mmCIF file of C-alpha atoms in Angstrom:
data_model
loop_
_atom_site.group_PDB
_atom_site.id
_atom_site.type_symbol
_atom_site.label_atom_id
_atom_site.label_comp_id
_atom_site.label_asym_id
_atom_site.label_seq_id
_atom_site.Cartn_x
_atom_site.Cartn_y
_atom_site.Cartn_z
ATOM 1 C CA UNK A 1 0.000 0.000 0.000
ATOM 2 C CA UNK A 2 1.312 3.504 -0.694
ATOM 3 C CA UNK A 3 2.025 5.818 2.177
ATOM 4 C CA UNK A 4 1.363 9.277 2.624
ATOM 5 C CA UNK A 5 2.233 10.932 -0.879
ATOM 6 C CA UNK A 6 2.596 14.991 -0.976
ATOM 7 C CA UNK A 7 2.984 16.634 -4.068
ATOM 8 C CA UNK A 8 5.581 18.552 -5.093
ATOM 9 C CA UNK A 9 8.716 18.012 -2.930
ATOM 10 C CA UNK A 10 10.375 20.667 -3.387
ATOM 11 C CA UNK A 11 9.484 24.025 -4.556
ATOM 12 C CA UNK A 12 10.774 27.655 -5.056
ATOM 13 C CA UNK A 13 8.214 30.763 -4.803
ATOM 14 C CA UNK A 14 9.017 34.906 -4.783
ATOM 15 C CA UNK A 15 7.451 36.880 -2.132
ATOM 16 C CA UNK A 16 4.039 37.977 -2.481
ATOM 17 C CA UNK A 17 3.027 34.600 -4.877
ATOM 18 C CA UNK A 18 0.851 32.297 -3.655
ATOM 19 C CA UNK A 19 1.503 28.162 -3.856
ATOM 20 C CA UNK A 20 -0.325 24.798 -3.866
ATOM 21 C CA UNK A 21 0.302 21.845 -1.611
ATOM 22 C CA UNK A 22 -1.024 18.115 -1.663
ATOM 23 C CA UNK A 23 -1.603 15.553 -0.059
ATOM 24 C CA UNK A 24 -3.365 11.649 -0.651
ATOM 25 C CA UNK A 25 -3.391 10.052 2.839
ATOM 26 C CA UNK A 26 -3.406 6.464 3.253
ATOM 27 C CA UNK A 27 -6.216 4.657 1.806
ATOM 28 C CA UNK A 28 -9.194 4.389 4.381
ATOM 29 C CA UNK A 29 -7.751 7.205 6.114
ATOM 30 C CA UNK A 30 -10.475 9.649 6.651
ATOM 31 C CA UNK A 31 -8.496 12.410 8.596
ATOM 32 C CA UNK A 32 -5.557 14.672 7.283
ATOM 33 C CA UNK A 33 -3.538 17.667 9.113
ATOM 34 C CA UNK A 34 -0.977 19.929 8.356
ATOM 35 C CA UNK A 35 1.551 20.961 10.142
ATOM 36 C CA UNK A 36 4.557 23.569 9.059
ATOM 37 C CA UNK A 37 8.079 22.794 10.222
ATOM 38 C CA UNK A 38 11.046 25.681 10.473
ATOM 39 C CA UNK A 39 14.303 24.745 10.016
ATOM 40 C CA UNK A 40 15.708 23.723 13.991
ATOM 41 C CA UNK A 41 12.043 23.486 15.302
ATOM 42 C CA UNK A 42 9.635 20.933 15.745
ATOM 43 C CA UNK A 43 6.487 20.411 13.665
ATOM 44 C CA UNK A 44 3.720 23.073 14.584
ATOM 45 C CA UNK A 45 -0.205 22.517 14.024
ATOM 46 C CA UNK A 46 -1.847 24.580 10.963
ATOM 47 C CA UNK A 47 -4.649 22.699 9.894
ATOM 48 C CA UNK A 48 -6.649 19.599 10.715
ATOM 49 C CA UNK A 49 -10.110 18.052 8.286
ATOM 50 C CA UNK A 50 -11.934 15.069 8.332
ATOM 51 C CA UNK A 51 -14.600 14.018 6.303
ATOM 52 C CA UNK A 52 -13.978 17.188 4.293
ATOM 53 C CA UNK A 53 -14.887 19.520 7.241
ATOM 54 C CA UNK A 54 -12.089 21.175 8.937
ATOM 55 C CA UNK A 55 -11.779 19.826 12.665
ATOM 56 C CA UNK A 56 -9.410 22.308 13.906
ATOM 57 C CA UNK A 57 -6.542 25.390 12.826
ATOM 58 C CA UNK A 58 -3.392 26.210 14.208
ATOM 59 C CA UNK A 59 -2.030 29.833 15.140
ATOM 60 C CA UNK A 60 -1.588 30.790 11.291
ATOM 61 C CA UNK A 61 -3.108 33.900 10.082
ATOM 62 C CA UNK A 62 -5.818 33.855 7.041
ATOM 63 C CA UNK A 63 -3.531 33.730 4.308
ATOM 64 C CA UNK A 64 -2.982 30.055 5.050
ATOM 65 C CA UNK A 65 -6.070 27.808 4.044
ATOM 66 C CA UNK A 66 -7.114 24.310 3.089
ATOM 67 C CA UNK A 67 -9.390 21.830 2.266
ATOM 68 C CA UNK A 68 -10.246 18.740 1.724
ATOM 69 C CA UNK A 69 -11.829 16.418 -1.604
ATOM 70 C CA UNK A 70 -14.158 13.701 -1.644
ATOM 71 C CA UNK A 71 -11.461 11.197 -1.455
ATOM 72 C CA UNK A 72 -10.283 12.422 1.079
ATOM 73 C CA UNK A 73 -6.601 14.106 -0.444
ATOM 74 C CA UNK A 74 -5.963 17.693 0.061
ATOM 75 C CA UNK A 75 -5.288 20.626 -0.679
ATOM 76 C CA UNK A 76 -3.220 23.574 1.616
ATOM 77 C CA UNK A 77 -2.729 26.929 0.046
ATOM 78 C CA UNK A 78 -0.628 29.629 1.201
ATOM 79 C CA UNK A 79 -1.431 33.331 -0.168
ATOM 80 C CA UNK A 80 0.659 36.484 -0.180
ATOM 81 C CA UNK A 81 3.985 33.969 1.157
ATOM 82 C CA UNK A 82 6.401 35.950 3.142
ATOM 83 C CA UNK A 83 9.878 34.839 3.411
ATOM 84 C CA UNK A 84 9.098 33.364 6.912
ATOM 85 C CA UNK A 85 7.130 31.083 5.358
ATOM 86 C CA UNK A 86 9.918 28.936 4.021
ATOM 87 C CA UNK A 87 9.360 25.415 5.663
ATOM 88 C CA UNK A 88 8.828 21.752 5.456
ATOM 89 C CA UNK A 89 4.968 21.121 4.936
ATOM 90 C CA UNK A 90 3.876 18.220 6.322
ATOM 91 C CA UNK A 91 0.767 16.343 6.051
ATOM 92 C CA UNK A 92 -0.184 13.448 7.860
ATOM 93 C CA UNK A 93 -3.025 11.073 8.381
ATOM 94 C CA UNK A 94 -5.054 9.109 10.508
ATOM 95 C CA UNK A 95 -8.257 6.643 10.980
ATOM 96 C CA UNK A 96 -9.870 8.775 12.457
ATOM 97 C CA UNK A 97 -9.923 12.491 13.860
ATOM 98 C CA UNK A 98 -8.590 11.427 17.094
ATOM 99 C CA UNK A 99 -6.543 9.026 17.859
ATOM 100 C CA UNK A 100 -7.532 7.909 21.225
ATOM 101 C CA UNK A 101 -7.728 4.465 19.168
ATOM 102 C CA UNK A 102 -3.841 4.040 20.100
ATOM 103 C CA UNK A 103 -2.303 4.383 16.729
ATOM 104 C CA UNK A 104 0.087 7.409 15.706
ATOM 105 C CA UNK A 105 -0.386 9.475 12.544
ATOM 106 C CA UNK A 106 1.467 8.623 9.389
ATOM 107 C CA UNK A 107 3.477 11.919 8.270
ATOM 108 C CA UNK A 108 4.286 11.888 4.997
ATOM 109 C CA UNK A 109 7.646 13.165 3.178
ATOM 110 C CA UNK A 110 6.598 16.576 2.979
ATOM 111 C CA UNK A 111 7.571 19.777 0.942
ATOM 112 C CA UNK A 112 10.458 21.669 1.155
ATOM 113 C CA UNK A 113 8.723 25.573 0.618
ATOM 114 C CA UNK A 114 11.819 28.277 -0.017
ATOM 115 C CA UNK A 115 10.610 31.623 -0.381
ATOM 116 C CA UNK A 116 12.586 34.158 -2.298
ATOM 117 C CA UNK B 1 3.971 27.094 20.560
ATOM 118 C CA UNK B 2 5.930 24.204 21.417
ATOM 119 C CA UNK B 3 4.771 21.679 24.180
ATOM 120 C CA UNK B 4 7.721 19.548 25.205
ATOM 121 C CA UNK B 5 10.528 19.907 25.298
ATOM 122 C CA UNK B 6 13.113 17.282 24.990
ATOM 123 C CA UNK B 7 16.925 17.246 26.363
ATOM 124 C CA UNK B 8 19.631 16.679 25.588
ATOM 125 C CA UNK B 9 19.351 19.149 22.576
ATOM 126 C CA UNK B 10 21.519 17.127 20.558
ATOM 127 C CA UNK B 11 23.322 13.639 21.517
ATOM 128 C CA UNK B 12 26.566 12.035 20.240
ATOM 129 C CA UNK B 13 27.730 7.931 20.681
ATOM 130 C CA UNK B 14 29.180 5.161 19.312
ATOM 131 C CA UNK B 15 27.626 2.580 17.951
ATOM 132 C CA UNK B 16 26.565 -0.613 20.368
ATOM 133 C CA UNK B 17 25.933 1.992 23.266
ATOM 134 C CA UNK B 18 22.462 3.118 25.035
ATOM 135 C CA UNK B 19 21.173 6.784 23.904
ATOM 136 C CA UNK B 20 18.378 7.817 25.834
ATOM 137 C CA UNK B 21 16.454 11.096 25.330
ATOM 138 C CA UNK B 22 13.997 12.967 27.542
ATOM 139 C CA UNK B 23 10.727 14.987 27.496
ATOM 140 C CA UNK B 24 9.107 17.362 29.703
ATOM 141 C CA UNK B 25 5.490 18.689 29.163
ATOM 142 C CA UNK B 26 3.472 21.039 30.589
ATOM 143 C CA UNK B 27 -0.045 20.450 30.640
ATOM 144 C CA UNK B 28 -2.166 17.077 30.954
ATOM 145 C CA UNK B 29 -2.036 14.679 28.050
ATOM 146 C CA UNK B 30 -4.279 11.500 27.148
ATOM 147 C CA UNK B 31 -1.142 10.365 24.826
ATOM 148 C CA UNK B 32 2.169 10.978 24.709
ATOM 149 C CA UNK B 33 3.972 9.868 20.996
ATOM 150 C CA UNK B 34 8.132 9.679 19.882
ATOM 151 C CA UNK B 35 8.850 10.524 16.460
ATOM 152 C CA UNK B 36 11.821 10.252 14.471
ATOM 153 C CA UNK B 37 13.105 12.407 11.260
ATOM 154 C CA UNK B 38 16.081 11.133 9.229
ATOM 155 C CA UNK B 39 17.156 14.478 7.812
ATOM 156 C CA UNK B 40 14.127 17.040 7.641
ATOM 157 C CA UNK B 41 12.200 14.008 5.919
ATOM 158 C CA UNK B 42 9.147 13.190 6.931
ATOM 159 C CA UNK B 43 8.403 11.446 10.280
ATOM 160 C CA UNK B 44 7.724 8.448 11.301
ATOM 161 C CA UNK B 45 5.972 7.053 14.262
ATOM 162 C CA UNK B 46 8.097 5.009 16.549
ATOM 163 C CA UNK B 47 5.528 4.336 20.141
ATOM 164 C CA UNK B 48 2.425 6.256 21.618
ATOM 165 C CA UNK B 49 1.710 5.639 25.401
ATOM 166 C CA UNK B 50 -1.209 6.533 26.973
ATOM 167 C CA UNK B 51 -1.601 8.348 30.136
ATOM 168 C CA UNK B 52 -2.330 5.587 32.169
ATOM 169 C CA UNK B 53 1.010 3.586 30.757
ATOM 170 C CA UNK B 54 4.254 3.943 32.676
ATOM 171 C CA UNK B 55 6.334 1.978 30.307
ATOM 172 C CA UNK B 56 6.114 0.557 26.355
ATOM 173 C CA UNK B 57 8.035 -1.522 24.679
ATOM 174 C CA UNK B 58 9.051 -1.826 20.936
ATOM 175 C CA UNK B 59 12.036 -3.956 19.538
ATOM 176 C CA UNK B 60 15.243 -1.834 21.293
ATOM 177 C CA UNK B 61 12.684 0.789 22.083
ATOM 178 C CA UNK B 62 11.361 1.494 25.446
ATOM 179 C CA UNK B 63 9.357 4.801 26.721
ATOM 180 C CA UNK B 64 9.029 5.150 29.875
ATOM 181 C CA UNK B 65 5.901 7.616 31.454
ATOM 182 C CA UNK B 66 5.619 9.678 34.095
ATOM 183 C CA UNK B 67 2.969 12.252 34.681
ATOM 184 C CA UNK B 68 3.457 12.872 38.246
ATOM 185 C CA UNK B 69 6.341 14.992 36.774
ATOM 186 C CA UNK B 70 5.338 15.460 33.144
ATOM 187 C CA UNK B 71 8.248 13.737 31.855
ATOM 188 C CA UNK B 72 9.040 10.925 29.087
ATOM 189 C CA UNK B 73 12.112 9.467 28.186
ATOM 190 C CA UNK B 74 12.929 7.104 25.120
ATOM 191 C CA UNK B 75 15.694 4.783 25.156
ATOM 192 C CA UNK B 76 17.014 3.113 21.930
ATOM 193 C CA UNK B 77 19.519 0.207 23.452
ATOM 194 C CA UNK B 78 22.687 -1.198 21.386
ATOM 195 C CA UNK B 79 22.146 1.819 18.718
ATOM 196 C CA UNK B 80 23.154 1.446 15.437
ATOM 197 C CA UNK B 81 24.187 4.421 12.854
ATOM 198 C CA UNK B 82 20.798 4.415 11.236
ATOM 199 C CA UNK B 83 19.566 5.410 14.180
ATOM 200 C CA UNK B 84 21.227 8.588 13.678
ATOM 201 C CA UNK B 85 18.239 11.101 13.204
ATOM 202 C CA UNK B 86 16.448 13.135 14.574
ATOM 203 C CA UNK B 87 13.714 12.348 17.676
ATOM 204 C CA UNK B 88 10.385 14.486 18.822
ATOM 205 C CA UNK B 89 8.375 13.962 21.752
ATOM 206 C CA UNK B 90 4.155 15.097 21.214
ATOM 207 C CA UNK B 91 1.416 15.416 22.976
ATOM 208 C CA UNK B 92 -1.802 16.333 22.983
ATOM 209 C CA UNK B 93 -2.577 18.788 25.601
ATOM 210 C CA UNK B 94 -5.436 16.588 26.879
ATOM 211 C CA UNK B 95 -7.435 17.432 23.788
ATOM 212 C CA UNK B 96 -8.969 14.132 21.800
ATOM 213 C CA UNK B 97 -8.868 16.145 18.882
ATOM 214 C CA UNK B 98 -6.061 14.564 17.218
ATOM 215 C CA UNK B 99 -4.076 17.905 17.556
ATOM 216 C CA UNK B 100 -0.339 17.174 18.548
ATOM 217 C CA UNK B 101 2.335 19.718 20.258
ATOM 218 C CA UNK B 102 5.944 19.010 19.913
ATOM 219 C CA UNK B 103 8.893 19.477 20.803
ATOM 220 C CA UNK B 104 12.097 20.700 19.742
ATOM 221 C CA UNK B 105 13.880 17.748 19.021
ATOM 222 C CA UNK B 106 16.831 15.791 20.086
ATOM 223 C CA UNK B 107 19.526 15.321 17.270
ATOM 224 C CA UNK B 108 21.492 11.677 17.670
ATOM 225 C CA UNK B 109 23.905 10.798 15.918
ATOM 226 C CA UNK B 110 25.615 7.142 16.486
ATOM 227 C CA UNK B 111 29.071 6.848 15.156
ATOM 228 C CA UNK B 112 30.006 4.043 13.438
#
């Protein structure tokens, strides 16, 4: 079974554009959540969906957004990127929206964001 | 904001010997789950132990719980150099909504 897949690994924007991220979770996996990771830091919480209604948002201000498809893969945009916004986008995904079931989340490889 | 916080902030042995990391918290938790990142890759789940868990097992894994003092530790035993990564502590702030907090990270690297 494939993994976690996010699309594209790497990827080079100018200030002031605005990118694309994506994500296909597992198959059967119903929940997916994003989290943004700065260089020497640990993974922080932007977005969480499941079932294609968002289930909770990190500290991020408007200009980050997502959502999610039928199938369950989505979608995390970024507007109006700022320099700061270079990171490693992560998305991972679970059974469920909680895990409580004892199983951890499967991250996937993520994207490497540089803003120039 | 970041939730634990794990020590020693970055960890150095040979191969063969123990490396064991630790990770404080500050708030209750239901879960508490280890991580590990080979080189700003993605990460991949190594043990979650519940609250009511003081110790888990998992091939030369072990995490150890205690919430009397908020603190985790993971111990890898006889370490090899592909253990050399990267390890995160998270939690979930006592929220079941799948939400995780985590740390800063402990870098190991095992020498050959």
């Amino acid at each position: 079974d494939a993994g976690v897949t996010q699309s594209p690994t790497h990827l080079i924007k100018t200030r002031g554009q605005q990118v694309t991220l994506r994500c296909s979770p597992i198959s059967g996996h119903k929940s997916v959540s994003w989290y943004q990771q700065v260089l020497g830091q640990g993974p922080q919480f932007i977005f969480q969906y499941y079932e294609k209604e968002e289930r909770g948002r990190g500290n991020f201000p408007d200009r980050f957004s997502a959502r999610q498809f039928p199938n369950y893969s989505s979608e995390l945009n970024v507007n109006a990127l700022l320099l700061g916004d270079s990171a490693l986008y992560l998305c991972a995904s679970s059974l469920t929206v909680s895990y409580l079931s004892g199983y951890g989340y499967t991250f996937g490889s993520g994207t490497r964001l540089t803003v120039v | 904001s970041q939730q634990g916080e794990e020590d020693p902030q970055a960890l150095s042995i040979q191969e063969g010997e123990n490396a064991t990391m630790n990770c404080s918290y500050k708030t209750s938790i239901n879960n508490l789950q280890w991580y590990r990142q080979n080189s700003g890759r993605g990460l991949v789940h190594l043990i979650l132990i519940r609250s009511n868990e003081r110790e888990k097992h998992s091939g030369r894994l072990r995490v150890t719980l205690d919430t009397s003092k908020k603190s985790s530790s993971l111990l890898i035993t006889a370490s090899r150099a592909a253990d050399t990564a990267s390890y995160f502590c998270a939690t979930d702030r006592g929220s079941t909504l799948g939400r995780l907090y985590f740390g800063r990270g402990t870098q190991l690297t095992v020498w050959p």
